[in-house]
Amino acid sequence: ACFRLLCSLLIPALFLSGILCVCLVVLLWGIRLWIQQRKKQLASAGKDGKRPLLVAFFHPYCNAGGGGERVLWCAIRALQKKYRNVMCVVYTGDRDATGEEIVEGAFRRFNIKLTHPVKFVFLEKRYLVEASLYPHFTLLGQSLGSVFLGWEALLKCVPDIYIDSMGYAFTLPLFKYLGGCRIGCYVHYPTISTDMLSVVRNQDTRFNNAAFITNNPLFSKFKLVYYYFFAFMYGLVGSCSDVIMVNSSWTLNHILSLWRAGACTSVVYPPCDVQAFLDIPLEEEKGTTEYSIVSVSQFRPEKDHPLQIRAFAKLLKERRLGQQPSVKLILIGGCRNQQDVERVNNLKRLCEELGVGNNVTFKINIPFEQLKRHLAEATIGLHTMWNEHFGIGVVECMAAGTVILAHNSGGPKLDIVVPYEGHATGFLAENEDKYAETMAYILSLSPEKRLEIRENARRSVHRFSDQHFEDTFLLSVEPLFK
């Protein structure tokens, strides 16, 4: 009787599930056909009567002016140079600027001049991907928000080739299966990484893993299950790509383990404006009365400025024993909002507590020429972010001619501060003691030895130039145009 009851419930449930699945497939197929029909209606012929190939970049913050935007504009310029019958489209949420102003901003900030017009599709629902909208379950909230934003983009313009250049992987299946597009993506850093999983698994307290979670085994277990579920979904949507480009070996390792699409994945280093820094004359140091150590990075928690200040305080404590030239630390960075300003105030208080307030200078949102001057005068370039996915600031310091001291992890360890033709290009450290010790060692070197390291570093950064990016980017996206 029990078996009969089970069968009487199970068989209708299976039948109903089957019908719902069929209905869902039919619905999705219908939407796909409707979108393809819409594409034909919206399409317009070019000057030669042929319809141009639409290549769309999903970049909701294209007017932001950071390293990710430099990748976007260099990629568009490279495509315009190589392909004649291509119209580049940018999906953006920057509705406070016109298309002309955005293009002009790209030229002003990055000195990137586009040879042909760009079509901008302005999106109204960008607020759906703002982290501030999701105080809890931020990863999931932003990812689901990006699907709705992607749907708005798809309805406004259906491209032939879709490239996500900002890391919104959950939009990829939408454009592939409903839009019928060929799919490419440029990954600056994985939305979730195996490192993030290990931080939660080991109950480590970090800026993205609060103490109240690490101190509670139940919360930690729940967060770990959530992260594993998210990592599984992230891998699923990422594997929809036909072409995957990553910005460093560190990002490559994580994307390979999560997306498992090695055959179509390649490293394309981001274009760094190395030439502007290589123009700084590289001269042997004359007798100096003061050394400067410069750090260049936004005042964000993951950049770990407190580590720089503590290591510097330790260095000063040890140097006071001898009569050497004085040393100053210059922290250069951008403040995006009030939280960043408060972070700077906390760093200033830390300097006073450690007794180094007179030796540390903060330079907030300074002009590019001023940044170049500080780097030209600096002896050491300092970087302390753990697992920086690439490290454009590290490349800039090396190009400017400072002796770089970066974190022994991520992009700096695997790609940037690596021997060039068998010679050292800089130094790596991972904790307060090691940073202080290495800074003391760099300052103890002879000016000739430091010059040798600086010259090696300069020669090595040509791998990160605009031209090298264009060549590797065009080679990677070639399958999308066949």
Coordinates of C-alpha atoms in Angstrom, one line a residue:
A1 CA 0.0 0.0 0.0
C2 CA 2.9 2.3 0.9
F3 CA 4.6 1.5 -2.5
R4 CA 1.4 2.1 -4.4
L5 CA 0.9 5.5 -2.6
L6 CA 4.5 6.5 -3.4
C7 CA 4.0 5.5 -7.1
S8 CA 0.7 7.5 -7.3
L9 CA 2.5 10.6 -6.0
L10 CA 5.9 10.1 -7.8
I11 CA 4.6 9.4 -11.4
P12 CA 2.4 12.5 -11.6
A13 CA 5.2 14.6 -10.1
L14 CA 7.7 13.3 -12.7
F15 CA 5.2 13.8 -15.5
L16 CA 4.5 17.4 -14.3
S17 CA 8.3 18.1 -14.1
G18 CA 8.7 16.8 -17.6
I19 CA 5.9 19.0 -19.0
L20 CA 7.4 22.1 -17.1
C21 CA 10.9 21.4 -18.6
V22 CA 9.4 21.1 -22.1
C23 CA 7.5 24.3 -21.6
L24 CA 10.6 26.1 -20.4
V25 CA 12.6 24.9 -23.4
V26 CA 9.9 26.0 -25.8
L27 CA 9.6 29.4 -24.0
L28 CA 13.4 30.0 -24.2
W29 CA 13.4 28.9 -27.9
G30 CA 10.6 31.3 -28.6
I31 CA 12.4 34.1 -26.9
R32 CA 15.5 33.3 -28.9
L33 CA 13.6 33.5 -32.2
W34 CA 11.9 36.7 -31.1
I35 CA 15.3 38.3 -30.3
Q36 CA 16.7 37.2 -33.7
Q37 CA 13.8 38.8 -35.4
R38 CA 14.3 41.9 -33.4
K39 CA 18.0 41.9 -34.4
K40 CA 17.0 41.9 -38.1
Q41 CA 14.6 44.8 -37.5
L42 CA 17.2 46.9 -35.6
A43 CA 20.0 46.2 -38.1
S44 CA 21.1 48.9 -40.5
A45 CA 23.4 48.7 -43.5
G46 CA 26.8 50.4 -43.6
K47 CA 28.1 52.8 -46.2
D48 CA 28.9 50.0 -48.7
G49 CA 25.4 48.5 -48.4
K50 CA 26.7 45.6 -46.2
R51 CA 25.5 45.2 -42.6
P52 CA 28.5 45.8 -40.3
L53 CA 29.5 43.1 -37.8
L54 CA 28.4 44.3 -34.4
V55 CA 31.0 43.7 -31.6
A56 CA 29.6 44.7 -28.3
F57 CA 31.6 45.2 -25.1
F58 CA 29.7 44.9 -21.8
H59 CA 31.3 47.6 -19.6
P60 CA 28.8 49.4 -17.4
Y61 CA 31.5 51.7 -15.9
C62 CA 33.3 52.6 -19.2
N63 CA 33.9 56.3 -18.1
A64 CA 35.6 55.3 -14.8
G65 CA 39.2 55.9 -15.9
G66 CA 40.9 52.9 -14.3
G67 CA 43.1 50.0 -15.7
G68 CA 40.0 48.1 -16.8
E69 CA 38.9 51.0 -18.9
R70 CA 42.3 51.3 -20.5
V71 CA 41.9 47.6 -21.6
L72 CA 38.5 48.4 -23.1
W73 CA 39.7 51.4 -25.2
C74 CA 42.9 49.7 -26.4
A75 CA 40.8 46.6 -27.4
I76 CA 38.4 48.8 -29.4
R77 CA 41.2 50.7 -31.1
A78 CA 42.9 47.3 -32.0
L79 CA 39.7 46.0 -33.6
Q80 CA 39.1 49.2 -35.5
K81 CA 42.6 49.1 -36.9
K82 CA 42.3 45.5 -38.1
Y83 CA 38.7 45.0 -39.2
R84 CA 37.0 47.3 -41.7
N85 CA 33.4 46.2 -41.5
V86 CA 33.1 46.2 -37.7
M87 CA 31.0 48.5 -35.6
C88 CA 32.0 48.5 -31.9
V89 CA 29.2 48.9 -29.4
V90 CA 29.7 49.7 -25.7
Y91 CA 26.9 48.9 -23.2
T92 CA 27.4 51.5 -20.4
G93 CA 25.5 52.9 -17.4
D94 CA 27.3 56.2 -17.6
R95 CA 24.2 58.2 -18.4
D96 CA 25.7 61.4 -17.0
A97 CA 27.9 61.8 -20.1
T98 CA 27.4 61.8 -23.8
G99 CA 29.1 59.3 -26.2
E100 CA 31.4 62.2 -27.4
E101 CA 32.4 63.1 -23.8
I102 CA 33.2 59.4 -23.0
V103 CA 35.5 59.1 -26.1
E104 CA 37.1 62.5 -25.3
G105 CA 37.7 61.3 -21.7
A106 CA 39.4 58.1 -23.0
F107 CA 41.7 60.3 -25.1
R108 CA 42.4 62.7 -22.3
R109 CA 43.1 60.1 -19.6
F110 CA 44.8 57.4 -21.7
N111 CA 45.9 59.2 -24.9
I112 CA 43.9 56.6 -26.9
K113 CA 42.5 58.0 -30.1
L114 CA 39.9 55.9 -31.8
T115 CA 39.9 55.8 -35.6
H116 CA 36.1 55.2 -36.1
P117 CA 32.9 56.1 -34.2
V118 CA 31.7 53.9 -31.3
K119 CA 28.0 53.2 -30.7
F120 CA 27.0 53.6 -27.1
V121 CA 24.0 51.8 -25.6
F122 CA 23.0 53.5 -22.4
L123 CA 21.6 51.3 -19.7
E124 CA 19.2 52.5 -17.0
K125 CA 19.5 49.7 -14.5
R126 CA 23.2 49.9 -13.6
Y127 CA 22.2 50.3 -9.9
L128 CA 21.4 46.6 -9.9
V129 CA 25.2 45.7 -10.0
E130 CA 26.2 48.2 -7.2
A131 CA 27.7 46.4 -4.2
S132 CA 26.0 48.9 -1.8
L133 CA 22.6 47.5 -2.9
Y134 CA 23.5 44.1 -1.4
P135 CA 24.9 44.4 2.2
H136 CA 24.7 40.6 2.5
F137 CA 25.2 37.9 -0.2
T138 CA 26.9 40.6 -2.3
L139 CA 28.4 38.2 -4.9
L140 CA 25.1 36.5 -5.6
G141 CA 23.2 39.8 -5.6
Q142 CA 25.5 41.6 -8.0
S143 CA 25.6 38.5 -10.3
L144 CA 21.8 38.2 -10.5
G145 CA 21.6 42.0 -10.9
S146 CA 24.0 41.7 -13.9
V147 CA 21.6 39.2 -15.5
F148 CA 18.8 41.8 -15.4
L149 CA 21.2 44.5 -16.7
G150 CA 22.4 42.1 -19.4
W151 CA 18.8 41.5 -20.5
E152 CA 18.2 45.3 -20.8
A153 CA 21.4 45.5 -22.9
L154 CA 20.3 42.5 -25.2
L155 CA 16.8 44.1 -25.8
K156 CA 18.4 47.4 -26.8
C157 CA 21.0 45.9 -29.2
V158 CA 21.7 42.3 -30.3
P159 CA 25.3 42.0 -31.4
D160 CA 27.0 39.3 -33.5
I161 CA 30.0 39.1 -31.0
Y162 CA 29.6 39.8 -27.3
I163 CA 32.7 40.5 -25.1
D164 CA 32.3 41.0 -21.4
S165 CA 35.2 43.2 -20.4
M166 CA 34.3 43.9 -16.8
G167 CA 33.8 40.5 -15.2
Y168 CA 30.1 40.0 -15.4
A169 CA 30.2 36.3 -16.3
F170 CA 26.5 35.6 -15.5
T171 CA 25.6 37.6 -18.6
L172 CA 27.5 35.2 -20.9
P173 CA 24.8 32.4 -21.2
L174 CA 22.2 35.1 -21.8
F175 CA 23.9 36.4 -24.9
K176 CA 25.0 33.0 -26.1
Y177 CA 21.8 31.0 -25.8
L178 CA 19.1 33.8 -26.2
G179 CA 21.1 36.3 -28.3
G180 CA 22.8 33.7 -30.5
C181 CA 26.1 35.6 -30.2
R182 CA 29.7 34.4 -30.3
I183 CA 31.1 34.9 -26.8
G184 CA 34.4 36.4 -25.6
C185 CA 35.5 37.7 -22.2
Y186 CA 38.4 39.5 -20.6
V187 CA 38.8 38.5 -16.9
H188 CA 40.6 41.0 -14.7
Y189 CA 40.1 38.9 -11.6
P190 CA 37.7 36.0 -10.8
T191 CA 34.5 36.9 -9.1
I192 CA 35.3 34.1 -6.7
S193 CA 38.7 32.4 -6.3
T194 CA 40.0 29.2 -4.7
D195 CA 41.9 31.6 -2.4
M196 CA 38.6 33.0 -1.1
L197 CA 37.3 29.5 -0.5
S198 CA 40.5 28.7 1.5
V199 CA 40.2 31.9 3.6
V200 CA 36.6 30.9 4.7
R201 CA 37.6 27.2 5.1
N202 CA 40.5 28.2 7.4
Q203 CA 38.4 30.8 9.2
D204 CA 40.9 33.6 8.5
T205 CA 39.7 37.1 9.3
R206 CA 40.2 39.4 6.3
F207 CA 38.6 42.5 4.8
N208 CA 36.1 40.2 3.0
N209 CA 35.6 37.7 5.8
A210 CA 34.4 39.5 9.0
A211 CA 35.5 38.4 12.5
F212 CA 31.9 37.6 13.6
I213 CA 31.8 34.9 10.8
T214 CA 35.3 33.5 11.5
N215 CA 34.5 33.2 15.3
N216 CA 31.3 31.3 14.7
P217 CA 31.8 27.7 13.3
L218 CA 28.1 27.6 12.1
F219 CA 28.4 30.9 10.2
S220 CA 31.7 29.8 8.7
K221 CA 30.2 26.4 7.5
F222 CA 27.2 28.2 6.0
K223 CA 29.4 30.8 4.2
L224 CA 31.6 27.9 2.9
V225 CA 28.5 26.1 1.4
Y226 CA 27.4 29.4 -0.1
Y227 CA 30.8 30.0 -1.7
Y228 CA 31.0 26.5 -3.1
F229 CA 27.6 26.8 -4.6
F230 CA 28.5 30.2 -6.1
A231 CA 31.8 28.8 -7.4
F232 CA 29.9 26.0 -9.1
M233 CA 27.5 28.4 -10.8
Y234 CA 30.4 30.7 -11.7
G235 CA 32.2 27.8 -13.4
L236 CA 29.0 26.9 -15.3
V237 CA 28.4 30.3 -16.7
G238 CA 32.0 31.0 -17.5
S239 CA 32.4 27.8 -19.5
C240 CA 29.9 29.3 -22.1
S241 CA 32.7 31.4 -23.5
D242 CA 34.2 30.7 -26.9
V243 CA 37.3 32.8 -26.1
I244 CA 38.6 33.6 -22.6
M245 CA 41.4 36.1 -22.0
V246 CA 42.9 36.6 -18.5
N247 CA 45.2 39.4 -17.4
S248 CA 47.8 37.3 -15.5
S249 CA 49.1 33.8 -14.7
W250 CA 47.5 34.1 -11.2
T251 CA 44.1 34.8 -12.8
L252 CA 44.7 32.0 -15.4
N253 CA 45.2 29.4 -12.6
H254 CA 42.0 30.3 -10.9
I255 CA 39.9 30.5 -14.1
L256 CA 41.3 27.1 -15.3
S257 CA 40.3 25.5 -12.0
L258 CA 36.8 27.1 -11.9
W259 CA 35.8 27.3 -15.6
R260 CA 37.7 24.2 -16.9
A261 CA 38.0 25.6 -20.5
G262 CA 41.7 25.5 -21.0
A263 CA 41.5 25.0 -24.8
C264 CA 40.1 28.6 -25.3
T265 CA 41.8 30.4 -22.4
S266 CA 45.0 32.5 -22.8
V267 CA 46.9 35.2 -20.9
V268 CA 46.7 38.7 -22.4
Y269 CA 48.6 41.2 -20.3
P270 CA 46.8 44.5 -19.8
P271 CA 48.2 47.5 -21.6
C272 CA 50.2 49.7 -19.2
D273 CA 51.2 53.2 -20.2
V274 CA 54.8 52.3 -19.8
Q275 CA 56.1 54.8 -22.4
A276 CA 55.1 57.8 -20.2
F277 CA 57.2 56.4 -17.4
L278 CA 60.1 55.2 -19.6
D279 CA 60.5 58.9 -20.7
I280 CA 61.8 59.7 -17.2
P281 CA 65.6 59.8 -17.5
L282 CA 67.4 57.0 -15.6
E283 CA 70.4 58.4 -13.9
E284 CA 72.9 57.2 -11.4
E285 CA 72.1 58.6 -7.9
K286 CA 74.4 61.3 -6.6
G287 CA 75.1 61.8 -2.9
T288 CA 71.7 62.0 -1.2
T289 CA 70.6 63.4 2.1
E290 CA 67.2 61.8 1.9
Y291 CA 65.7 58.6 0.4
S292 CA 62.0 58.4 -0.6
I293 CA 59.9 55.3 -0.7
V294 CA 56.7 55.7 -2.8
S295 CA 53.5 53.7 -2.8
V296 CA 51.0 54.1 -5.6
S297 CA 47.6 52.5 -5.1
Q298 CA 44.0 53.5 -4.4
F299 CA 43.1 53.7 -0.7
R300 CA 41.1 50.5 -0.6
P301 CA 41.2 47.9 2.2
E302 CA 42.8 45.2 0.1
K303 CA 45.8 47.4 -0.7
D304 CA 46.9 47.0 2.9
H305 CA 48.5 50.4 3.6
P306 CA 48.7 49.6 7.4
L307 CA 51.4 47.0 6.5
Q308 CA 53.4 49.6 4.6
I309 CA 53.3 52.0 7.6
R310 CA 54.2 49.3 10.2
A311 CA 57.1 48.0 8.1
F312 CA 58.3 51.6 7.5
A313 CA 58.2 52.3 11.3
K314 CA 60.2 49.2 11.9
L315 CA 62.8 50.3 9.2
L316 CA 63.1 53.7 10.9
K317 CA 63.5 52.2 14.3
E318 CA 66.5 50.1 13.1
R319 CA 68.1 52.9 11.0
R320 CA 68.1 55.4 13.9
L321 CA 71.1 53.4 15.3
G322 CA 73.4 54.8 12.6
Q323 CA 74.0 58.2 11.0
Q324 CA 72.5 57.5 7.5
P325 CA 70.4 59.7 5.2
S326 CA 66.8 60.2 6.4
V327 CA 64.0 58.3 4.8
K328 CA 60.4 59.4 4.0
L329 CA 57.4 57.4 2.9
I330 CA 55.0 58.9 0.3
L331 CA 51.6 57.3 0.0
I332 CA 50.0 58.3 -3.4
G333 CA 46.5 57.2 -4.2
G334 CA 42.9 58.0 -5.2
C335 CA 40.0 58.4 -2.8
R336 CA 36.7 57.4 -4.4
N337 CA 34.3 58.2 -1.6
Q338 CA 33.9 59.2 2.1
Q339 CA 34.9 55.7 3.2
D340 CA 38.2 56.1 1.5
V341 CA 38.7 59.5 3.1
E342 CA 38.0 57.9 6.5
R343 CA 40.5 55.2 5.7
V344 CA 43.2 57.8 5.0
N345 CA 42.4 59.5 8.4
N346 CA 42.8 56.1 10.2
L347 CA 46.2 55.6 8.4
K348 CA 47.3 59.1 9.6
R349 CA 46.3 58.2 13.2
L350 CA 48.3 54.9 12.8
C351 CA 51.4 57.0 11.7
E352 CA 51.1 59.2 14.8
E353 CA 50.7 56.1 17.1
L354 CA 53.9 54.6 15.7
G355 CA 55.7 57.9 15.9
V356 CA 56.4 58.3 12.1
G357 CA 53.9 61.1 11.4
N358 CA 56.7 63.5 10.3
N359 CA 58.2 60.9 7.9
V360 CA 55.0 59.9 6.1
T361 CA 53.3 62.1 3.5
F362 CA 49.9 61.5 1.9
K363 CA 49.2 62.6 -1.7
I364 CA 45.5 62.2 -2.6
N365 CA 44.2 62.4 -6.2
I366 CA 47.3 64.1 -7.6
P367 CA 47.8 65.0 -11.3
F368 CA 49.8 62.6 -13.5
E369 CA 52.8 64.9 -13.9
Q370 CA 53.1 65.2 -10.1
L371 CA 53.0 61.4 -9.8
K372 CA 55.7 61.1 -12.4
R373 CA 57.9 63.5 -10.5
H374 CA 57.5 61.6 -7.2
L375 CA 58.4 58.3 -9.0
A376 CA 61.4 59.9 -10.7
E377 CA 62.8 61.0 -7.3
A378 CA 62.0 57.8 -5.4
T379 CA 64.5 55.0 -4.5
I380 CA 61.9 52.3 -3.7
G381 CA 58.5 51.6 -5.1
L382 CA 56.3 49.8 -2.5
H383 CA 53.3 47.5 -3.0
T384 CA 51.7 45.4 -0.3
M385 CA 48.4 43.9 -1.7
W386 CA 48.1 40.1 -1.1
N387 CA 47.2 38.2 -4.3
E388 CA 47.0 41.3 -6.5
H389 CA 45.6 39.8 -9.7
F390 CA 48.0 41.8 -11.9
G391 CA 49.5 45.0 -10.6
I392 CA 49.6 47.9 -13.1
G393 CA 51.1 50.1 -10.3
V394 CA 54.0 47.7 -9.9
V395 CA 54.7 47.9 -13.7
E396 CA 54.6 51.7 -13.5
C397 CA 57.0 51.9 -10.6
M398 CA 59.5 49.6 -12.5
A399 CA 59.1 51.6 -15.7
A400 CA 59.7 54.9 -13.8
G401 CA 63.0 53.5 -12.5
T402 CA 62.3 52.8 -8.8
V403 CA 63.6 49.6 -7.2
I404 CA 60.3 47.7 -6.7
L405 CA 59.4 45.9 -3.5
A406 CA 56.1 44.0 -4.0
H407 CA 54.0 41.3 -2.3
N408 CA 55.2 37.8 -2.8
S409 CA 51.9 36.6 -4.4
G410 CA 49.6 37.0 -7.3
G411 CA 50.6 38.9 -10.5
P412 CA 53.8 40.5 -9.1
K413 CA 55.2 37.1 -8.1
L414 CA 54.2 35.2 -11.2
D415 CA 54.5 37.7 -14.0
I416 CA 56.0 41.0 -13.2
V417 CA 58.9 41.0 -10.6
V418 CA 60.5 38.0 -12.3
P419 CA 64.1 37.7 -13.5
Y420 CA 64.7 39.2 -16.9
E421 CA 67.5 37.5 -19.0
G422 CA 68.7 36.0 -15.7
H423 CA 69.0 39.3 -13.8
A424 CA 66.9 40.6 -10.9
T425 CA 64.2 43.1 -11.6
G426 CA 63.1 43.9 -8.0
F427 CA 62.2 42.3 -4.7
L428 CA 59.3 40.5 -3.0
A429 CA 58.2 40.2 0.6
E430 CA 55.1 38.9 2.5
N431 CA 55.2 40.3 6.1
E432 CA 56.1 43.3 8.2
D433 CA 59.6 42.0 9.2
K434 CA 60.5 40.9 5.6
Y435 CA 59.4 44.3 4.2
A436 CA 61.4 46.2 6.7
E437 CA 64.5 43.9 6.2
T438 CA 64.3 44.2 2.4
M439 CA 63.9 48.0 2.4
A440 CA 67.0 48.2 4.6
Y441 CA 68.8 45.9 2.2
I442 CA 67.9 48.0 -0.9
L443 CA 69.0 51.2 0.8
S444 CA 72.3 49.5 1.8
L445 CA 73.1 48.6 -1.9
S446 CA 75.6 50.8 -3.8
P447 CA 74.0 53.3 -6.3
E448 CA 75.7 51.2 -9.1
K449 CA 74.0 48.0 -8.0
R450 CA 70.6 49.8 -7.6
L451 CA 71.0 51.3 -11.1
E452 CA 71.6 47.8 -12.5
I453 CA 68.4 46.5 -11.0
R454 CA 66.4 49.5 -12.2
E455 CA 67.8 49.1 -15.8
N456 CA 66.8 45.3 -15.8
A457 CA 63.3 46.2 -14.6
R458 CA 62.9 48.9 -17.3
R459 CA 63.9 46.5 -20.0
S460 CA 61.4 43.8 -18.7
V461 CA 58.3 46.0 -18.8
H462 CA 58.1 46.2 -22.6
R463 CA 56.0 43.0 -22.3
F464 CA 53.2 45.1 -20.9
S465 CA 53.1 47.8 -23.6
D466 CA 50.1 48.9 -25.6
Q467 CA 51.5 47.3 -28.7
H468 CA 52.1 43.9 -27.1
F469 CA 48.5 44.0 -25.7
E470 CA 47.1 44.7 -29.2
D471 CA 49.0 41.8 -30.8
T472 CA 48.0 39.2 -28.2
F473 CA 44.4 40.5 -28.0
L474 CA 43.8 40.3 -31.8
L475 CA 45.4 36.8 -31.9
S476 CA 43.1 35.7 -29.0
V477 CA 39.8 37.0 -30.5
E478 CA 40.5 35.8 -34.0
P479 CA 38.3 32.7 -33.6
L480 CA 35.3 34.9 -32.9
F481 CA 35.6 36.5 -36.4
K482 CA 35.8 33.2 -38.4

